[in-house]
Short mmCIF file of C-alpha atoms and ligand atoms in Angstrom, two decimals:
data_model
loop_
_atom_site.label_atom_id
_atom_site.label_comp_id
_atom_site.label_asym_id
_atom_site.label_seq_id
_atom_site.Cartn_x
_atom_site.Cartn_y
_atom_site.Cartn_z
CA MET A 1 26.71 -11.29 36.21
CA ILE A 2 29.71 -13.49 37.00
CA ASP A 3 31.18 -14.14 40.39
CA GLU A 4 34.78 -14.19 39.11
CA LYS A 5 36.07 -16.09 42.09
CA HIS A 6 33.83 -19.10 41.68
CA GLN A 7 32.91 -18.77 38.02
CA THR A 8 29.31 -18.88 39.17
CA LYS A 9 26.72 -17.35 36.92
CA THR A 10 23.41 -16.10 38.15
CA LEU A 11 20.15 -16.32 36.28
CA ASP A 12 20.43 -12.86 34.77
CA PHE A 13 23.74 -13.78 33.12
CA ASP A 14 23.28 -14.28 29.44
CA LEU A 15 23.10 -18.03 29.23
CA SER A 16 22.73 -18.01 25.50
CA GLU A 17 26.05 -16.27 25.14
CA VAL A 18 27.90 -19.00 27.02
CA PHE A 19 25.91 -21.56 25.05
CA LEU A 20 27.00 -19.91 21.81
CA GLN A 21 30.64 -19.80 22.95
CA GLN A 22 30.46 -23.49 23.83
CA SER A 23 28.84 -24.32 20.48
CA GLN A 24 31.72 -22.66 18.65
CA LYS A 25 34.29 -24.35 20.86
CA ALA A 26 32.59 -27.72 20.33
CA LEU A 27 33.32 -27.44 16.59
CA LEU A 28 37.01 -27.04 17.37
CA LEU A 29 37.08 -29.85 19.94
CA ARG A 30 35.71 -32.22 17.33
CA LYS A 31 38.93 -31.92 15.33
CA GLU A 32 41.31 -32.26 18.26
CA SER A 33 43.46 -35.27 19.03
CA TYR A 34 42.35 -37.47 21.90
CA LYS A 35 45.61 -36.47 23.58
CA LEU A 36 44.20 -33.04 24.40
CA ARG A 37 41.23 -34.69 26.09
CA ILE A 38 43.73 -36.68 28.13
CA ASP A 39 45.39 -33.42 29.18
CA ARG A 40 42.02 -32.10 30.40
CA LEU A 41 41.31 -35.27 32.35
CA LYS A 42 44.76 -35.14 33.91
CA LYS A 43 44.05 -31.57 35.06
CA ILE A 44 40.88 -32.74 36.81
CA LYS A 45 42.73 -35.67 38.38
CA ALA A 46 45.50 -33.45 39.71
CA TRP A 47 42.98 -30.98 41.13
CA ILE A 48 41.05 -33.75 42.89
CA LEU A 49 44.20 -35.28 44.38
CA ALA A 50 45.31 -31.87 45.63
CA ASN A 51 41.88 -31.02 47.05
CA LYS A 52 40.69 -34.31 48.61
CA ALA A 53 40.38 -32.70 52.03
CA LYS A 54 38.26 -29.86 50.62
CA ILE A 55 35.88 -32.34 48.98
CA ARG A 56 35.63 -34.22 52.28
CA ASP A 57 34.93 -31.00 54.22
CA ALA A 58 32.35 -29.77 51.72
CA VAL A 59 30.22 -32.93 51.77
CA TYR A 60 30.59 -33.14 55.54
CA SER A 61 29.23 -29.62 55.92
CA ASP A 62 26.37 -30.48 53.56
CA PHE A 63 25.06 -33.55 55.41
CA LYS A 64 27.70 -34.82 57.80
CA LYS A 65 28.86 -37.42 55.34
CA PRO A 66 31.70 -39.31 57.05
CA GLY A 67 35.18 -38.49 55.71
CA PHE A 68 35.93 -42.08 54.75
CA GLU A 69 32.67 -42.36 52.79
CA ALA A 70 33.48 -39.09 51.03
CA ASP A 71 36.93 -40.39 50.05
CA LEU A 72 35.47 -43.69 48.88
CA SER A 73 32.24 -42.73 47.17
CA GLU A 74 32.92 -39.18 45.98
CA THR A 75 36.66 -38.98 45.29
CA PHE A 76 37.91 -42.52 44.65
CA VAL A 77 35.13 -43.45 42.22
CA VAL A 78 35.72 -40.36 40.09
CA LEU A 79 39.48 -40.93 40.10
CA ALA A 80 38.90 -44.54 39.05
CA ASP A 81 36.72 -43.32 36.17
CA ILE A 82 39.42 -40.84 35.11
CA ASN A 83 42.16 -43.50 35.30
CA LEU A 84 40.12 -45.89 33.16
CA ALA A 85 39.53 -43.13 30.57
CA LEU A 86 43.22 -42.20 30.56
CA LYS A 87 44.13 -45.83 29.89
CA SER A 88 41.42 -46.52 27.33
CA LEU A 89 40.75 -43.29 25.45
CA LYS A 90 43.05 -44.07 22.51
CA LYS A 91 41.14 -47.32 21.96
CA TRP A 92 37.69 -45.82 22.59
CA THR A 93 38.23 -43.02 20.08
CA ARG A 94 39.58 -45.28 17.33
CA PRO A 95 36.94 -45.93 14.61
CA THR A 96 35.64 -49.51 14.64
CA SER A 97 36.02 -51.16 11.23
CA LEU A 98 33.19 -53.40 10.13
CA PRO A 99 33.00 -56.11 7.49
CA ALA A 100 31.43 -55.08 4.18
CA GLY A 101 30.10 -58.38 2.83
CA LEU A 102 29.49 -59.12 -0.83
CA THR A 103 26.68 -56.58 -1.19
CA TYR A 104 29.08 -53.78 -0.32
CA PHE A 105 31.97 -55.18 -2.35
CA GLY A 106 34.91 -52.78 -2.50
CA SER A 107 33.63 -50.39 0.16
CA SER A 108 34.84 -49.89 3.74
CA ALA A 109 32.59 -49.32 6.72
CA SER A 110 33.35 -48.08 10.20
CA VAL A 111 31.74 -46.53 13.26
CA VAL A 112 33.23 -43.15 14.12
CA TYR A 113 32.86 -41.82 17.68
CA GLU A 114 32.01 -38.18 17.18
CA PRO A 115 31.52 -35.82 20.14
CA LYS A 116 27.85 -34.88 20.55
CA GLY A 117 28.71 -31.20 21.06
CA VAL A 118 27.35 -29.02 23.86
CA CYS A 119 26.14 -31.07 26.81
CA LEU A 120 24.14 -30.27 29.91
CA ILE A 121 24.83 -32.18 33.12
CA ILE A 122 22.22 -31.87 35.88
CA SER A 123 23.09 -33.61 39.11
CA PRO A 124 21.44 -34.52 42.44
CA TRP A 125 22.57 -33.93 46.00
CA ASN A 126 23.12 -37.46 47.30
CA TYR A 127 26.62 -38.02 45.85
CA PRO A 128 27.09 -34.38 44.99
CA PHE A 129 30.69 -34.49 43.75
CA ASN A 130 30.72 -37.94 42.17
CA LEU A 131 27.45 -37.57 40.22
CA CYS A 132 28.51 -34.21 38.83
CA ILE A 133 32.16 -34.80 37.99
CA GLY A 134 31.70 -38.46 36.94
CA PRO A 135 29.51 -37.47 33.95
CA LEU A 136 31.84 -34.53 33.24
CA VAL A 137 34.73 -36.99 32.90
CA SER A 138 32.74 -38.94 30.29
CA ALA A 139 31.69 -35.74 28.49
CA ILE A 140 35.30 -34.54 28.26
CA ALA A 141 36.61 -38.00 27.31
CA ALA A 142 34.14 -37.95 24.42
CA GLY A 143 35.32 -34.47 23.33
CA ASN A 144 32.38 -32.27 24.35
CA THR A 145 31.86 -28.95 26.04
CA ALA A 146 29.59 -28.95 29.09
CA ILE A 147 27.40 -26.82 31.26
CA ILE A 148 26.91 -28.24 34.75
CA LYS A 149 24.02 -27.62 37.13
CA PRO A 150 24.90 -29.13 40.53
CA SER A 151 22.33 -29.55 43.28
CA GLU A 152 21.17 -26.58 45.32
CA LEU A 153 20.69 -28.88 48.34
CA THR A 154 24.44 -29.35 48.80
CA PRO A 155 25.59 -25.73 48.51
CA ASN A 156 29.09 -26.31 49.90
CA THR A 157 29.94 -29.05 47.42
CA SER A 158 28.31 -27.17 44.55
CA LYS A 159 30.39 -24.10 45.36
CA LEU A 160 33.53 -26.23 45.40
CA ILE A 161 32.62 -27.74 42.03
CA ALA A 162 32.16 -24.24 40.60
CA LYS A 163 35.55 -23.25 42.03
CA MET A 164 37.24 -26.31 40.54
CA VAL A 165 35.74 -25.78 37.11
CA GLY A 166 36.57 -22.05 37.22
CA GLU A 167 40.20 -22.86 38.00
CA LEU A 168 40.56 -25.56 35.34
CA PHE A 169 38.46 -24.55 32.35
CA PRO A 170 37.50 -21.48 30.35
CA GLN A 171 33.71 -21.07 30.29
CA GLU A 172 33.56 -21.93 26.59
CA GLU A 173 34.70 -25.44 27.56
CA VAL A 174 33.00 -26.06 30.91
CA ALA A 175 30.74 -23.73 32.89
CA VAL A 176 28.80 -24.16 36.14
CA TYR A 177 25.42 -22.66 36.94
CA GLN A 178 24.30 -22.96 40.53
CA GLY A 179 20.73 -22.73 41.76
CA GLY A 180 17.52 -24.70 42.02
CA PRO A 181 14.80 -25.83 39.61
CA GLU A 182 14.41 -22.32 38.16
CA VAL A 183 18.01 -22.43 36.87
CA THR A 184 17.47 -25.92 35.44
CA GLN A 185 14.27 -24.77 33.72
CA GLN A 186 16.13 -21.92 32.08
CA LEU A 187 18.97 -24.18 30.95
CA LEU A 188 16.51 -26.70 29.58
CA ARG A 189 15.23 -24.19 27.04
CA LEU A 190 18.56 -24.32 25.20
CA PRO A 191 19.08 -26.76 22.31
CA PHE A 192 21.74 -28.93 23.95
CA ASN A 193 23.15 -31.79 21.90
CA HIS A 194 22.90 -34.07 24.93
CA ILE A 195 21.39 -33.81 28.40
CA PHE A 196 22.72 -36.06 31.16
CA PHE A 197 20.35 -35.92 34.12
CA THR A 198 20.71 -37.73 37.44
CA GLY A 199 17.84 -37.39 39.91
CA SER A 200 14.30 -38.46 40.64
CA SER A 201 11.97 -40.07 38.09
CA ALA A 202 9.50 -37.18 38.55
CA VAL A 203 12.06 -34.54 37.53
CA GLY A 204 13.44 -36.91 34.87
CA LYS A 205 10.08 -36.65 33.11
CA ILE A 206 10.29 -32.82 33.18
CA VAL A 207 13.79 -33.00 31.70
CA MET A 208 12.73 -35.41 28.97
CA GLU A 209 9.75 -33.26 28.05
CA ALA A 210 11.97 -30.20 27.73
CA ALA A 211 14.59 -32.17 25.77
CA ALA A 212 11.89 -33.31 23.33
CA LYS A 213 11.28 -29.69 22.28
CA ASN A 214 14.84 -29.56 20.87
CA LEU A 215 15.15 -33.29 20.19
CA SER A 216 18.18 -33.30 22.48
CA SER A 217 19.28 -36.82 23.29
CA VAL A 218 19.08 -37.75 26.96
CA THR A 219 20.66 -39.99 29.52
CA LEU A 220 18.35 -40.19 32.52
CA GLU A 221 19.87 -41.75 35.63
CA LEU A 222 16.84 -42.05 37.88
CA GLY A 223 15.83 -43.79 41.08
CA GLY A 224 13.18 -46.14 42.33
CA LYS A 225 12.79 -49.10 44.62
CA SER A 226 15.55 -51.71 44.42
CA PRO A 227 14.34 -55.01 45.90
CA VAL A 228 16.45 -57.52 47.81
CA VAL A 229 15.44 -61.18 47.78
CA ILE A 230 16.93 -63.63 50.26
CA ASP A 231 16.50 -67.27 49.41
CA LYS A 232 16.61 -70.08 51.96
CA THR A 233 19.95 -71.24 50.48
CA ALA A 234 21.64 -67.84 51.11
CA ASP A 235 24.55 -67.38 53.49
CA LEU A 236 22.55 -65.32 55.98
CA LYS A 237 25.44 -63.85 57.93
CA ASP A 238 27.21 -62.73 54.77
CA ALA A 239 23.94 -61.31 53.38
CA ALA A 240 23.18 -59.40 56.60
CA GLU A 241 26.64 -57.80 56.69
CA LYS A 242 26.48 -56.71 53.04
CA ILE A 243 22.91 -55.39 53.28
CA VAL A 244 23.66 -53.37 56.43
CA TRP A 245 26.66 -51.81 54.68
CA GLY A 246 24.78 -51.05 51.44
CA LYS A 247 21.72 -49.72 53.23
CA LEU A 248 23.53 -47.43 55.68
CA LEU A 249 26.09 -46.06 53.24
CA ASN A 250 25.24 -42.36 52.84
CA CYS A 251 22.47 -42.97 55.43
CA GLY A 252 20.42 -44.93 52.90
CA GLN A 253 20.42 -42.01 50.46
CA THR A 254 21.86 -43.99 47.56
CA CYS A 255 20.08 -44.62 44.27
CA VAL A 256 21.09 -48.32 44.32
CA SER A 257 20.46 -48.73 48.04
CA PRO A 258 18.59 -51.93 49.03
CA ASP A 259 15.10 -50.47 49.31
CA TYR A 260 12.98 -53.34 50.63
CA LEU A 261 13.55 -56.97 51.42
CA PHE A 262 11.72 -60.21 50.71
CA ILE A 263 13.06 -63.15 52.72
CA HIS A 264 12.07 -66.80 52.73
CA GLU A 265 9.86 -67.29 55.78
CA GLY A 266 12.01 -70.16 57.04
CA VAL A 267 15.16 -68.04 57.44
CA LYS A 268 13.81 -64.67 58.59
CA GLU A 269 14.56 -65.01 62.31
CA PRO A 270 18.25 -66.04 62.00
CA PHE A 271 18.73 -63.36 59.32
CA LEU A 272 17.29 -60.60 61.55
CA HIS A 273 19.54 -61.78 64.34
CA HIS A 274 22.63 -61.36 62.12
CA MET A 275 21.32 -58.05 60.88
CA LYS A 276 21.01 -56.66 64.42
CA HIS A 277 24.56 -57.80 65.09
CA PHE A 278 26.00 -56.02 62.07
CA LEU A 279 23.94 -52.91 62.78
CA ASP A 280 25.67 -52.87 66.13
CA VAL A 281 29.23 -53.26 64.87
CA LEU A 282 29.52 -51.94 61.33
CA PHE A 283 28.83 -48.21 61.48
CA LYS A 284 29.59 -47.54 65.15
CA GLN A 285 31.45 -48.89 68.16
CA PRO A 286 29.28 -51.37 70.12
CA GLU A 287 29.08 -49.04 73.14
CA GLU A 288 28.40 -45.97 71.00
CA SER A 289 25.00 -44.72 69.77
CA PHE A 290 24.43 -44.04 66.07
CA LYS A 291 24.05 -40.38 66.92
CA GLU A 292 27.52 -40.29 68.39
CA SER A 293 29.09 -42.27 65.58
CA PRO A 294 31.32 -40.34 63.16
CA ASN A 295 30.59 -43.06 60.57
CA TYR A 296 26.91 -42.35 60.15
CA ALA A 297 25.58 -39.51 57.97
CA ARG A 298 22.39 -37.45 58.33
CA ILE A 299 19.26 -36.98 56.24
CA ILE A 300 19.85 -34.18 53.76
CA ASN A 301 17.18 -31.74 55.01
CA LYS A 302 14.03 -31.24 57.08
CA LYS A 303 11.69 -32.01 54.19
CA HIS A 304 13.18 -35.45 53.61
CA TYR A 305 13.49 -36.06 57.37
CA GLN A 306 9.76 -35.37 57.81
CA ARG A 307 8.84 -37.47 54.76
CA LEU A 308 10.71 -40.44 56.24
CA CYS A 309 9.31 -39.99 59.78
CA GLU A 310 5.78 -39.87 58.38
CA ALA A 311 6.30 -42.98 56.25
CA LEU A 312 7.73 -44.79 59.28
CA SER A 313 4.92 -43.89 61.66
CA THR A 314 2.12 -44.67 59.19
CA ALA A 315 3.68 -48.07 58.41
CA ILE A 316 3.66 -48.87 62.14
CA GLU A 317 0.07 -47.58 62.50
CA ASP A 318 -0.87 -49.83 59.57
CA GLY A 319 0.52 -52.95 61.28
CA ALA A 320 4.27 -53.11 60.60
CA SER A 321 6.34 -54.10 63.62
CA LEU A 322 9.58 -52.45 64.65
CA VAL A 323 12.50 -54.88 64.72
CA CYS A 324 15.05 -52.26 65.73
CA GLY A 325 15.78 -48.53 65.47
CA GLY A 326 13.10 -45.90 65.09
CA ASP A 327 15.03 -43.20 67.00
CA VAL A 328 14.76 -39.77 65.46
CA ASP A 329 15.98 -36.25 66.24
CA GLU A 330 14.60 -33.34 64.28
CA THR A 331 17.28 -30.89 65.42
CA ASP A 332 19.88 -32.89 63.49
CA ASN A 333 17.79 -34.62 60.78
CA PHE A 334 18.83 -37.86 62.46
CA ILE A 335 17.08 -41.18 61.89
CA SER A 336 18.65 -44.31 63.36
CA PRO A 337 18.92 -47.45 61.21
CA THR A 338 15.43 -48.92 61.35
CA VAL A 339 14.22 -52.38 60.39
CA LEU A 340 10.49 -53.11 60.12
CA ASP A 341 8.82 -56.48 59.81
CA ASN A 342 5.51 -57.40 58.09
CA VAL A 343 5.15 -54.10 56.29
CA PRO A 344 1.79 -53.87 54.46
CA LEU A 345 2.30 -53.57 50.71
CA HIS A 346 0.00 -50.54 50.42
CA THR A 347 2.12 -48.35 52.75
CA THR A 348 4.32 -45.50 51.48
CA LEU A 349 7.38 -47.48 52.53
CA MET A 350 6.46 -50.22 50.07
CA ARG A 351 5.19 -47.92 47.31
CA GLU A 352 7.69 -45.05 47.11
CA GLU A 353 11.48 -44.93 46.99
CA ILE A 354 12.59 -44.79 50.65
CA PHE A 355 15.95 -43.03 50.27
CA GLY A 356 16.77 -43.26 53.97
CA PRO A 357 17.96 -45.76 56.61
CA ILE A 358 14.65 -47.65 56.91
CA LEU A 359 14.40 -51.23 55.69
CA PRO A 360 10.99 -52.92 55.37
CA VAL A 361 11.11 -56.71 55.54
CA ASN A 362 8.43 -59.12 54.31
CA THR A 363 8.48 -62.88 53.94
CA PHE A 364 7.65 -65.21 51.06
CA LYS A 365 6.94 -68.90 50.64
CA ASN A 366 7.88 -69.38 46.98
CA HIS A 367 9.72 -67.37 44.34
CA ASP A 368 6.72 -67.18 42.00
CA GLU A 369 5.00 -64.70 44.30
CA VAL A 370 8.13 -62.54 44.62
CA ILE A 371 8.81 -62.50 40.87
CA GLN A 372 5.17 -61.67 40.22
CA TYR A 373 5.30 -58.81 42.76
CA ILE A 374 8.54 -57.38 41.30
CA ASN A 375 7.14 -57.57 37.77
CA LYS A 376 4.08 -55.55 38.81
CA GLN A 377 6.26 -52.67 40.09
CA PRO A 378 8.01 -50.04 37.95
CA LYS A 379 11.30 -51.51 36.71
CA ALA A 380 13.98 -51.09 39.38
CA LEU A 381 17.42 -49.54 39.05
CA SER A 382 18.89 -52.60 40.80
CA LEU A 383 17.77 -56.01 41.91
CA TYR A 384 19.64 -57.96 44.56
CA LEU A 385 19.40 -61.70 45.06
CA PHE A 386 21.08 -63.68 47.83
CA SER A 387 21.03 -67.32 46.86
CA LYS A 388 23.44 -70.18 46.26
CA ASP A 389 20.93 -71.90 43.99
CA LYS A 390 21.96 -71.47 40.32
CA HIS A 391 18.48 -72.33 39.12
CA ILE A 392 16.98 -69.51 41.24
CA GLN A 393 19.68 -67.11 40.04
CA LYS A 394 18.77 -67.98 36.44
CA ARG A 395 15.07 -67.46 37.14
CA TYR A 396 15.65 -63.90 38.39
CA ARG A 397 17.98 -63.15 35.46
CA LEU A 398 15.40 -64.27 32.92
CA GLU A 399 12.10 -63.47 34.63
CA THR A 400 12.71 -59.98 36.05
CA SER A 401 13.83 -56.71 34.47
CA SER A 402 15.99 -54.04 36.15
CA GLY A 403 18.74 -51.63 35.12
CA THR A 404 21.38 -53.60 37.02
CA ALA A 405 21.35 -56.74 39.13
CA CYS A 406 23.73 -58.25 41.62
CA VAL A 407 23.81 -61.74 43.08
CA ASN A 408 25.11 -62.20 46.63
CA ASP A 409 26.06 -58.56 47.17
CA VAL A 410 24.57 -55.05 47.01
CA VAL A 411 25.65 -51.68 45.55
CA VAL A 412 29.06 -52.93 44.26
CA GLN A 413 27.81 -53.33 40.69
CA PHE A 414 27.68 -49.50 40.56
CA GLN A 415 31.45 -49.16 40.45
CA HIS A 416 32.47 -52.12 38.34
CA PRO A 417 34.78 -50.49 35.77
CA HIS A 418 33.53 -52.48 32.80
CA LEU A 419 29.80 -52.76 33.51
CA PRO A 420 27.21 -50.30 32.18
CA PHE A 421 25.31 -48.41 34.85
CA GLY A 422 21.76 -47.15 34.41
CA GLY A 423 18.10 -47.92 34.76
CA VAL A 424 15.32 -49.08 32.50
CA ASN A 425 12.05 -47.21 31.88
CA GLU A 426 10.95 -45.70 35.22
CA SER A 427 14.49 -46.08 36.67
CA GLY A 428 16.23 -44.49 33.71
CA ILE A 429 17.17 -44.28 30.06
CA GLY A 430 20.68 -44.84 28.73
CA LYS A 431 23.86 -46.07 30.39
CA SER A 432 26.89 -44.47 31.97
CA HIS A 433 30.32 -45.17 33.49
CA GLY A 434 33.57 -46.05 31.74
CA HIS A 435 33.20 -46.93 28.09
CA PHE A 436 29.40 -46.69 28.33
CA GLY A 437 29.72 -43.12 29.65
CA PHE A 438 32.00 -42.29 26.70
CA LEU A 439 29.40 -43.74 24.32
CA ALA A 440 26.55 -41.81 26.00
CA PHE A 441 28.31 -38.56 25.10
CA SER A 442 29.30 -39.72 21.58
CA ASN A 443 27.40 -39.95 18.34
CA GLU A 444 28.19 -43.36 16.90
CA LYS A 445 28.39 -42.18 13.33
CA ALA A 446 28.19 -44.68 10.48
CA TRP A 447 31.02 -43.96 8.04
CA LEU A 448 30.87 -45.74 4.67
CA LYS A 449 33.57 -45.20 2.06
CA GLN A 450 32.37 -46.41 -1.34
CA ARG A 451 34.57 -47.34 -4.30
CA ILE A 452 34.45 -45.19 -7.46
CA GLY A 453 33.04 -46.64 -10.68
CA PHE A 454 31.34 -50.02 -10.53
CA THR A 455 29.52 -50.77 -7.24
CA SER A 456 27.28 -53.67 -6.33
CA ALA A 457 24.43 -51.16 -5.72
CA LYS A 458 24.58 -50.17 -9.40
CA LEU A 459 23.44 -53.68 -10.31
CA LEU A 460 20.06 -52.67 -8.94
CA TYR A 461 19.71 -49.22 -10.53
CA PRO A 462 16.73 -48.76 -12.88
CA PRO A 463 15.53 -49.64 -15.44
CA TYR A 464 14.24 -52.64 -13.47
CA SER A 465 14.75 -55.47 -15.94
CA ALA A 466 14.01 -59.16 -15.45
CA THR A 467 17.75 -59.78 -14.84
CA LYS A 468 17.74 -57.20 -12.04
CA LYS A 469 14.69 -58.85 -10.52
CA SER A 470 16.53 -62.19 -10.55
CA ILE A 471 19.56 -60.60 -8.84
CA LEU A 472 17.27 -59.17 -6.16
CA ASP A 473 15.62 -62.58 -5.70
CA ILE A 474 19.06 -64.16 -5.15
CA LEU A 475 20.01 -61.39 -2.70
CA MET A 476 16.79 -61.89 -0.75
CA LYS A 477 17.41 -65.61 -0.56
CA TYR A 478 21.08 -65.62 0.44
CA PHE A 479 21.98 -62.27 2.05
P1 NAD B 1 15.79 -34.26 42.10
O1 NAD B 1 15.19 -34.90 40.91
O2 NAD B 1 14.91 -33.59 43.07
O3 NAD B 1 16.90 -33.17 41.67
C1 NAD B 1 17.89 -33.44 40.70
C2 NAD B 1 18.27 -32.13 40.00
O4 NAD B 1 17.11 -31.63 39.32
C3 NAD B 1 18.77 -31.05 40.93
O5 NAD B 1 19.87 -30.42 40.34
C4 NAD B 1 17.57 -30.10 41.04
O6 NAD B 1 17.95 -28.76 41.21
C5 NAD B 1 16.87 -30.29 39.72
N1 NAD B 1 15.40 -30.11 39.85
C6 NAD B 1 14.62 -30.42 40.92
N2 NAD B 1 13.32 -30.13 40.66
C7 NAD B 1 13.28 -29.64 39.40
C8 NAD B 1 12.23 -29.15 38.55
N3 NAD B 1 10.98 -29.11 38.96
N4 NAD B 1 12.57 -28.72 37.31
C9 NAD B 1 13.85 -28.76 36.88
N5 NAD B 1 14.87 -29.19 37.66
C10 NAD B 1 14.61 -29.62 38.88
O7 NAD B 1 16.65 -35.43 42.81
P2 NAD B 1 17.45 -35.35 44.16
O8 NAD B 1 16.49 -35.27 45.30
O9 NAD B 1 18.53 -34.35 44.08
O10 NAD B 1 18.15 -36.80 44.15
C11 NAD B 1 17.52 -37.94 44.61
C12 NAD B 1 16.97 -38.78 43.49
O11 NAD B 1 17.97 -39.04 42.52
C13 NAD B 1 16.52 -40.15 43.96
O12 NAD B 1 15.33 -40.50 43.31
C14 NAD B 1 17.64 -41.07 43.52
O13 NAD B 1 17.27 -42.42 43.37
C15 NAD B 1 18.05 -40.43 42.25
N6 NAD B 1 19.43 -40.77 41.92
C16 NAD B 1 19.68 -41.56 40.85
C17 NAD B 1 21.00 -41.93 40.56
C18 NAD B 1 21.35 -42.81 39.41
O14 NAD B 1 22.53 -42.87 39.06
N7 NAD B 1 20.43 -43.50 38.78
C19 NAD B 1 22.03 -41.46 41.37
C20 NAD B 1 21.70 -40.65 42.45
C21 NAD B 1 20.41 -40.30 42.71
#
């Protein structure tokens, strides 16, 4: 059954039929010029520019995300991705020629960027427009068809996405299925050529298991705990301002949000002082409360609100001390920005991804203990280091592993147009954004064109004579 208006299909709609239509269309898209992909991207861009206010309203009704944050982190980032693709697609789609060398004398070799085919995009609720349409931009840039499953926890944005797709694309090119895990489970039974999943590590494992049944390739953009380390050489005021911004953006519900903080014991007090200052001035007027501020979002739902309140109260019961915040209001899923000091490492706040406006702070004496601690945890999506010391920066680059890392800032590495974005192991598999997003949705096909007649390979055809053995010996020695 199709809701014509929003191109929304319910579970009883024949998924396999749309899948089949998309599979057939994918064969045609493969042959198309990149210029037609550009036309599709331009259609999305024009729709977004014409509907900015609707995107803003939809995410506001989903979790009171401030309008400015919606423009910045939902709309602008997707437009930037589209603009980069529009500028670069001709170059990205051009085969890369590679040298042949003597052993392939007379042949030509290149890498051809072939569309993977029919792709599934499953997205989370926390940046509901960006994390759905961003991957779609890469999928289209790479010449694929796509089925999208937006999050059920942001119904207003998901409905808008379905409306946009319905207005811009026939279902054999792009289709949207709304609903919760049951819809995802049904989609996951289909033999997609690629699955691009953004969400929690727990669900990422379910997706990968299902993908394995069809050997579908996967990009898994997952979460985890991103540590922040503040060295005694750091500019504390600058660090405090940046961390407050990165932590409170989207009310802490950001995959690359600073999750917990290790600070050198000698600089904790002045740092906390700066932090309290920026908490007071960055997201609200000084005389205003966070609850009154139009710049501060809410926790997505009751379940996550309760999870966070429980983690906060047990940390305090277990000995953590409240530096500031701790105000909550269940009627509005409101949690004020909260900083905790001396948080025991066994507490939920230090073990599980926080995904809310609570920042646990602990101190350290030397970097060995911090590096050792980080290396014992699942690999993070991001690591943040505030330090002016180049030797310390090098130590963290070489001695820790994370999907991304940023020195002297937080979160901004996410949107760098030329950097890959993604996790490693527990925090994800594969990379996205810009050229890396294009590659995630492309099969990098090896294309070798051999000469006719004599080839260097023929020198090694049987019968395996002594001369051929000598040739092989030379090859092994010099090539
Ligand atoms: P989630 O894993 O609960 O849900 C993501 C998607 O999976 C949704 O569309 C949901 O409907 C579906 N889903 C949920 N349970 C399922 C199940 N049992 N079977 C099949 N599908 C299921 O994640 P979320 O709560 O929406 O998002 C928050 C998480 O996403 C955090 O862990 C965050 O760090 C992570 N995240 C990662 C990135 C990144 O780029 N790496 C970006 C944003 C969010």
